[in-house]
mmCIF file of C-alpha atoms in Angstrom:
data_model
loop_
_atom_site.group_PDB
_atom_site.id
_atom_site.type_symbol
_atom_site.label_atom_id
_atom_site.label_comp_id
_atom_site.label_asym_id
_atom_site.label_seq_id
_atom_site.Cartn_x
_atom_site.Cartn_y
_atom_site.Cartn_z
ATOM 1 C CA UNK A 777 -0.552 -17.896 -3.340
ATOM 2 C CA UNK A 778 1.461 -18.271 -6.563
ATOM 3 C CA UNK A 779 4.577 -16.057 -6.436
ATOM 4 C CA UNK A 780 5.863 -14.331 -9.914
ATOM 5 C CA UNK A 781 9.449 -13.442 -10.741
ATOM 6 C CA UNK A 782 10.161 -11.051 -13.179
ATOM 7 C CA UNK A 783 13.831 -10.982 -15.410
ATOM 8 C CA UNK A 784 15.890 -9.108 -16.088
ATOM 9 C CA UNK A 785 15.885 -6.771 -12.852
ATOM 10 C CA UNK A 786 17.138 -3.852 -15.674
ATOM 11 C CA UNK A 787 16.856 -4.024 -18.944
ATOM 12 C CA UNK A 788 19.210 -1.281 -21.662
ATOM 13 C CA UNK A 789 17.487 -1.084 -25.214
ATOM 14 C CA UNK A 790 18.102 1.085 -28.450
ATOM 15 C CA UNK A 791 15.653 3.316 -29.232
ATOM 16 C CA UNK A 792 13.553 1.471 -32.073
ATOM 17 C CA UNK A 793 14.791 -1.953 -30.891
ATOM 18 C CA UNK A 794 12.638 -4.928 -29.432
ATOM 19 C CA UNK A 795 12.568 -4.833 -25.402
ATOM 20 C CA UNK A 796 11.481 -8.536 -23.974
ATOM 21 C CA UNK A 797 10.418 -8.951 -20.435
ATOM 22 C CA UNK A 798 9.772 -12.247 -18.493
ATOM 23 C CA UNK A 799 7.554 -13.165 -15.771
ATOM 24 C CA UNK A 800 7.648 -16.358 -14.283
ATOM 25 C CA UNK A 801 5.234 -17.909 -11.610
ATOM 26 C CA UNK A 802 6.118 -21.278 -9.176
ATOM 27 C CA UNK A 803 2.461 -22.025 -9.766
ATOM 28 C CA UNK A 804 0.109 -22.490 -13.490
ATOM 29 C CA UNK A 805 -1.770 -19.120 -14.115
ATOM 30 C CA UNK A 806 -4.323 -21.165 -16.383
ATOM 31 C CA UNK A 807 -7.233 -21.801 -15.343
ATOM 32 C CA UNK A 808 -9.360 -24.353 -17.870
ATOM 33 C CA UNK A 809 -12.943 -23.522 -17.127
ATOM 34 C CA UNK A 810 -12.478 -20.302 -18.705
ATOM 35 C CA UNK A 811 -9.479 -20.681 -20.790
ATOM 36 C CA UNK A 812 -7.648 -17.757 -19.762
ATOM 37 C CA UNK A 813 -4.066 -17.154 -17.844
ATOM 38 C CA UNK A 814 -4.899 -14.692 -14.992
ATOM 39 C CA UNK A 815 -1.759 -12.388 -15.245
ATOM 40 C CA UNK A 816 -1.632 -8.563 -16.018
ATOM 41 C CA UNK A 817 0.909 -6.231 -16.901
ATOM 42 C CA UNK A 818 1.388 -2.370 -15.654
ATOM 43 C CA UNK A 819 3.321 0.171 -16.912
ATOM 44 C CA UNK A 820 4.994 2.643 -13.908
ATOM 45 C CA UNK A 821 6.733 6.203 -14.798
ATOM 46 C CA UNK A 822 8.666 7.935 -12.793
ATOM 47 C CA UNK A 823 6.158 10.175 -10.082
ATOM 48 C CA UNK A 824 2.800 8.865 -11.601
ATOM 49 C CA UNK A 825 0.854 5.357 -10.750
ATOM 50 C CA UNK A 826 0.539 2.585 -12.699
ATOM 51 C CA UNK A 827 -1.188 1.612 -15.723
ATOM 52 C CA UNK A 828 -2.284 -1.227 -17.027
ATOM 53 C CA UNK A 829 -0.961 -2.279 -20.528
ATOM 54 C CA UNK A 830 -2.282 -6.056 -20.849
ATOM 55 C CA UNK A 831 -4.860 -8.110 -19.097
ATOM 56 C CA UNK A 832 -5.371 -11.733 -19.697
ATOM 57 C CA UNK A 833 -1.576 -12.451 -20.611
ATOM 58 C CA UNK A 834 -2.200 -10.960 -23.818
ATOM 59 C CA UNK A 835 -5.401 -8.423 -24.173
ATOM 60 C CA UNK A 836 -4.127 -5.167 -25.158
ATOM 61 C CA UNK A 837 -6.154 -2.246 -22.348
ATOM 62 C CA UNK A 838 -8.089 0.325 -25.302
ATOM 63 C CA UNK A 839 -5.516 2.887 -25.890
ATOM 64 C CA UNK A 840 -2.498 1.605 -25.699
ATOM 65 C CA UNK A 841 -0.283 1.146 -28.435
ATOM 66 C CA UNK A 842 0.748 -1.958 -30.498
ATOM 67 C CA UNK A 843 3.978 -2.068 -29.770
ATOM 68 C CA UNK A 844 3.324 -3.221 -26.061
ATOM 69 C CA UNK A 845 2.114 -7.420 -26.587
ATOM 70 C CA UNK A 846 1.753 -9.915 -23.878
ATOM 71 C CA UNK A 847 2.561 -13.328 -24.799
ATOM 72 C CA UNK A 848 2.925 -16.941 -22.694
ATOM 73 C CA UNK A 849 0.564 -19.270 -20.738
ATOM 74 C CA UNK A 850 0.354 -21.435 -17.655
ATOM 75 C CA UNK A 851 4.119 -20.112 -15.586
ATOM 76 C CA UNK A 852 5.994 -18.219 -18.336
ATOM 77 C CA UNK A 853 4.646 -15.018 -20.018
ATOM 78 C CA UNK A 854 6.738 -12.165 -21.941
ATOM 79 C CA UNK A 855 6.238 -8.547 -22.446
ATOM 80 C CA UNK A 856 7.634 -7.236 -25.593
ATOM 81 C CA UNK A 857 7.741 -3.983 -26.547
ATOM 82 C CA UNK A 858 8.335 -4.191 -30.417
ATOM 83 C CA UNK A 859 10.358 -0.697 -30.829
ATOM 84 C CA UNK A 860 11.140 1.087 -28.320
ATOM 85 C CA UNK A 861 10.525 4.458 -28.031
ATOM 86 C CA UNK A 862 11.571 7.234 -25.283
ATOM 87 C CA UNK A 863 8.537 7.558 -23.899
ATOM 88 C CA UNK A 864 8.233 3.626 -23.039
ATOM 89 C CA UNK A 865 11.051 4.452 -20.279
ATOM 90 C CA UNK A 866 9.461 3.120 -16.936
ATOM 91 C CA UNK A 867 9.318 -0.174 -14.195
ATOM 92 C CA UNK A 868 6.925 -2.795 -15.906
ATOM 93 C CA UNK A 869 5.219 -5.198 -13.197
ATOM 94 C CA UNK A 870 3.614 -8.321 -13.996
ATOM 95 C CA UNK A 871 0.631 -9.690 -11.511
ATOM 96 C CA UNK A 872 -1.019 -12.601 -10.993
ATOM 97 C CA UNK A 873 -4.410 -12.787 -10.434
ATOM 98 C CA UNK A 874 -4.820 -16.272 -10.036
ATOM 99 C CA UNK A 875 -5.141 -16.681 -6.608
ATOM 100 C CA UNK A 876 -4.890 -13.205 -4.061
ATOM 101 C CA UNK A 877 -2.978 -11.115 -6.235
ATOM 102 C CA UNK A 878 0.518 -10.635 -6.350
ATOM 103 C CA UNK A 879 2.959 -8.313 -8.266
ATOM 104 C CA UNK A 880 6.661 -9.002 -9.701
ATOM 105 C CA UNK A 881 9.580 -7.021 -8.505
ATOM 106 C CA UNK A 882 9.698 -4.509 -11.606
ATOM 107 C CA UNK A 883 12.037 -4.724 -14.303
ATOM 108 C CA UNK A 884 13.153 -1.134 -15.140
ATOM 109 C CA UNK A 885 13.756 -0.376 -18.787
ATOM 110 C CA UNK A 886 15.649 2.553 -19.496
ATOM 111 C CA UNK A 887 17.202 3.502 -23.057
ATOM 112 C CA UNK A 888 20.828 1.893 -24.469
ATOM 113 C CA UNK B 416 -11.128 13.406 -15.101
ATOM 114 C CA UNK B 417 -9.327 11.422 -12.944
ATOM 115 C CA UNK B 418 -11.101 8.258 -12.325
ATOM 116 C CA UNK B 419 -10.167 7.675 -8.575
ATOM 117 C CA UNK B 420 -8.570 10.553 -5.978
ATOM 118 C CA UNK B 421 -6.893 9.121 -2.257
ATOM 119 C CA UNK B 422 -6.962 11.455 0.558
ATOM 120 C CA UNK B 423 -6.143 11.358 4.065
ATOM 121 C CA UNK B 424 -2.327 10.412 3.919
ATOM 122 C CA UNK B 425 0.053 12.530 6.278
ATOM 123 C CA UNK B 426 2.607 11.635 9.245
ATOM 124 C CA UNK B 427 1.560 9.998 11.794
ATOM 125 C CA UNK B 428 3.341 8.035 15.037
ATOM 126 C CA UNK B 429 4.058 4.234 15.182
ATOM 127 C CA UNK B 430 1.109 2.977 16.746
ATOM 128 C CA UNK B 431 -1.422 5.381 15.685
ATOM 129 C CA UNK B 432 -4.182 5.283 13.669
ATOM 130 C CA UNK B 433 -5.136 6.927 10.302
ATOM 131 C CA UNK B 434 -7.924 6.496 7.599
ATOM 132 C CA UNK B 435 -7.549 6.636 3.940
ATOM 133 C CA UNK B 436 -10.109 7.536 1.772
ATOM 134 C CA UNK B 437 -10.550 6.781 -2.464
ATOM 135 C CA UNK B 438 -13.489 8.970 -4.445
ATOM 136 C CA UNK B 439 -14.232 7.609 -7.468
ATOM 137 C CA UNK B 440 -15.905 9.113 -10.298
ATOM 138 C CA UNK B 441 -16.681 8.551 -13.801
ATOM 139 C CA UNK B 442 -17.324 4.941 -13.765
ATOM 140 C CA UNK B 443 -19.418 2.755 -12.177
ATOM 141 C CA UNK B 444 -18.209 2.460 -8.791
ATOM 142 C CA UNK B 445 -20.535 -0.103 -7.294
ATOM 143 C CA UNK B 446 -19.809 -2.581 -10.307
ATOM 144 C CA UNK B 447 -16.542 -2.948 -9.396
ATOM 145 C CA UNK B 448 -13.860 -4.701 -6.756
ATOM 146 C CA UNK B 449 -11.847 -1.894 -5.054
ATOM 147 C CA UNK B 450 -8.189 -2.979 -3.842
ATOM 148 C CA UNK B 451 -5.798 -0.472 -1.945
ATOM 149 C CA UNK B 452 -2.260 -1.402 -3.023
ATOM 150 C CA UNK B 453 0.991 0.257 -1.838
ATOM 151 C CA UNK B 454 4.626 1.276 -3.105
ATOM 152 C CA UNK B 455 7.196 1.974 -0.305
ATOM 153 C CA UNK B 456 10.210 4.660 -1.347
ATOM 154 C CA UNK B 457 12.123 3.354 -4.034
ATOM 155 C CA UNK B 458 10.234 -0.096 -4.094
ATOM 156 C CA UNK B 459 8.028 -2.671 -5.804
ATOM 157 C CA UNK B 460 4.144 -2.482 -5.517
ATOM 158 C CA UNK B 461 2.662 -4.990 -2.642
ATOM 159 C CA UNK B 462 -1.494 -5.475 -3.029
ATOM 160 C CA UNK B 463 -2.752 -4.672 0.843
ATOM 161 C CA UNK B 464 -6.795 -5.444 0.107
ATOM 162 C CA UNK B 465 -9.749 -5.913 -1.736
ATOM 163 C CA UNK B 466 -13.219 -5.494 -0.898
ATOM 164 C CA UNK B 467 -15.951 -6.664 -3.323
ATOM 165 C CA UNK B 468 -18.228 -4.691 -5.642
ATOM 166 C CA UNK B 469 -21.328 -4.919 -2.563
ATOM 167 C CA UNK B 470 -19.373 -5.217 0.552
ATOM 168 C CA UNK B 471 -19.981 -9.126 1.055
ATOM 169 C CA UNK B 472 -16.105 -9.830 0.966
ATOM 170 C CA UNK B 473 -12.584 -8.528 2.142
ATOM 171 C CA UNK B 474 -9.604 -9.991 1.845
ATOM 172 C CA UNK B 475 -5.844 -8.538 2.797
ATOM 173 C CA UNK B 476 -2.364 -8.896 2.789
ATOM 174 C CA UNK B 477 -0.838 -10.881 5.484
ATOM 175 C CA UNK B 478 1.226 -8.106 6.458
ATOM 176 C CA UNK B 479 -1.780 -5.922 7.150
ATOM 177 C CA UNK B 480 -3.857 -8.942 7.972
ATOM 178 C CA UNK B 481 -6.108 -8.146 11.807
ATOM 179 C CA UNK B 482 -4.813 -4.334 11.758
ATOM 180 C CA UNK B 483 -6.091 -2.976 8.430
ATOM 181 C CA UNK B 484 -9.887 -2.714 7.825
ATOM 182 C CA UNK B 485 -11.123 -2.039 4.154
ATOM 183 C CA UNK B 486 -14.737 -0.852 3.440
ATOM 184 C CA UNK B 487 -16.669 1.477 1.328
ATOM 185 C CA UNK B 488 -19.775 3.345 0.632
ATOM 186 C CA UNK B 489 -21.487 2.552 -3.079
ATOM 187 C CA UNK B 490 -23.846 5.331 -2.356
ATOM 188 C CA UNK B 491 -21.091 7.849 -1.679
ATOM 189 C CA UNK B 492 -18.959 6.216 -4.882
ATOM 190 C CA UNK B 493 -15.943 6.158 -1.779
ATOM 191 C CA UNK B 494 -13.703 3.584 -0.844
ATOM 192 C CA UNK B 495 -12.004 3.632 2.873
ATOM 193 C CA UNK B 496 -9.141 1.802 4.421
ATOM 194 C CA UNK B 497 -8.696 2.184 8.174
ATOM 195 C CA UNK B 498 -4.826 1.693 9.114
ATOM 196 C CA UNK B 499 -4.176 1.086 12.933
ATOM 197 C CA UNK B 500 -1.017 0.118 14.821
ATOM 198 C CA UNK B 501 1.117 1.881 12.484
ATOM 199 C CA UNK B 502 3.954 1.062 11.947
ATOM 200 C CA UNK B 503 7.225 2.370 10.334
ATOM 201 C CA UNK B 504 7.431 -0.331 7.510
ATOM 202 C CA UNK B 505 3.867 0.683 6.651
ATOM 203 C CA UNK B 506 5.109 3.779 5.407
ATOM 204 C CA UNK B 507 4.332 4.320 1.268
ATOM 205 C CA UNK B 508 2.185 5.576 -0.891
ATOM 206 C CA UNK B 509 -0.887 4.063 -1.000
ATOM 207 C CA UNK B 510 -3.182 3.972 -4.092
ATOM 208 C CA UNK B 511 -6.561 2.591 -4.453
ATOM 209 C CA UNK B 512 -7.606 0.783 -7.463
ATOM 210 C CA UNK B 513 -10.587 -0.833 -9.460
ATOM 211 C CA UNK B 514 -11.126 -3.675 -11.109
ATOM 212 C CA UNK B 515 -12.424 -7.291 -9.985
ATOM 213 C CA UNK B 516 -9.673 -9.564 -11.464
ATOM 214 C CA UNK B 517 -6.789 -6.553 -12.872
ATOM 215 C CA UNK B 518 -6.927 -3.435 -11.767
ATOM 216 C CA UNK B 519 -8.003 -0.986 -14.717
ATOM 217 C CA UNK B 520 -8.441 2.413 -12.912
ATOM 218 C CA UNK B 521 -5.708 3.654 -10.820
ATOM 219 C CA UNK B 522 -5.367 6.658 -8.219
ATOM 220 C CA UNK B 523 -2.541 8.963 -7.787
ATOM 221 C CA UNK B 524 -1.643 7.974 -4.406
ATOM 222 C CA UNK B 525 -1.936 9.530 -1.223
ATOM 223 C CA UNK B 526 1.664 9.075 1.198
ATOM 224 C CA UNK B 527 1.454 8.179 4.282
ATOM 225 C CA UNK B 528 4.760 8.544 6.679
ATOM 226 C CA UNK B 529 5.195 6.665 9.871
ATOM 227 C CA UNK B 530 7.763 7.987 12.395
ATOM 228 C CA UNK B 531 7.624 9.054 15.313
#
């Protein structure tokens, strides 16, 4: 099953600054038939579960706001928060889909 | 309205058994592949299983693989996960979750503590 690796572990942003998270996997996400890149993004806060943000690499979940985008294809994808605000404090997990379903390690974002 | 509620978490003794349970509500449940995924204190998230929208297929974790059974009951919208031969590393909170590919809907959690 394809194994994805998130950077940074920790991430320290500015309030109203651009936050950039990577996921890697050791294995293509892609699959051609359909054209899409089976990886997902979730948003955890402190006490609560997760929630997804972006499915596909880069569909946007109804609701959430425009500042989250999911970007990449194949082994590399980025989340990008666009300006951060305080209430975008949290872990973010990537997960794979592809095959099974693993999650990344987190990458906890907290504010510079 | 909360789309999905665990029960049936508590303390129990390595080796024991213990069934969760996942009611879901407000969508429809019988549509959808149901996964029960975990989060150990202070840790990452780990998938444990999936079971398909009708039942036909399950699929789990290696870790959980031959001691965890997942199931569920489209007529009573509930999702179950029978845990046995506990043990102390399968302590977490355990949230079920919908969604065939990604996993849209999420629970709260339900913890469950193994220790003896």
């Amino acid at each position: 099953d394809p194994v994805v690796t998130q950077s940074p572990d920790s991430l320290a942003v500015s309030l109203g600054e651009r936050a950039t998270i990577n996921c890697k996997s050791n294995q293509s996400l892609f699959y051609s038939s359909n054209n899409k890149n089976y990886l997902a993004w979730y948003q955890q806060k402190p006490g609560q579960p997760p929630k997804m943000l972006i499915y596909w690499a880069s569909t946007r979940q109804s609701g959430v706001p425009d500042r989250f985008s999911g970007s990449g294809s194949g082994t590399d994808f980025t989340l990008t928060i666009s300006s951060l605000q305080a209430e975008d404090v949290a872990v973010y997990y990537c997960q794979q889909y592809y095959r099974s379903y693993t999650f990344g390690q987190g990458t906890k974002l907290e504010i510079k | 309205q909360v789309p999905l509620v665990e029960s049936g978490g508590g303390v129990v003794q390595p080796g024991k058994s213990l069934r969760l349970s996942c009611a879901a509500s407000g969508f429809n449940f019988s549509d959808y592949g149901m996964h029960w995924v975990r989060q150990a204190p202070g840790k990452g998230l780990e998938w444990v299983a999936v079971i398909w929208y009708d039942g036909s297929n399950k699929y789990y974790a290696d870790s959980v693989k031959g001691r965890f059974t997942v199931s569920r009951d489209n007529s009573k919208n509930t999702l179950y996960l029978q845990m046995n031969s506990l043990r102390a590393e399968d302590t977490a909170v355990y949230y079920c979750a919908a969604g065939s590919y990604y996993f849209g809907y999420w629970g709260q959690g339900t913890l469950v503590t193994v220790s003896s």
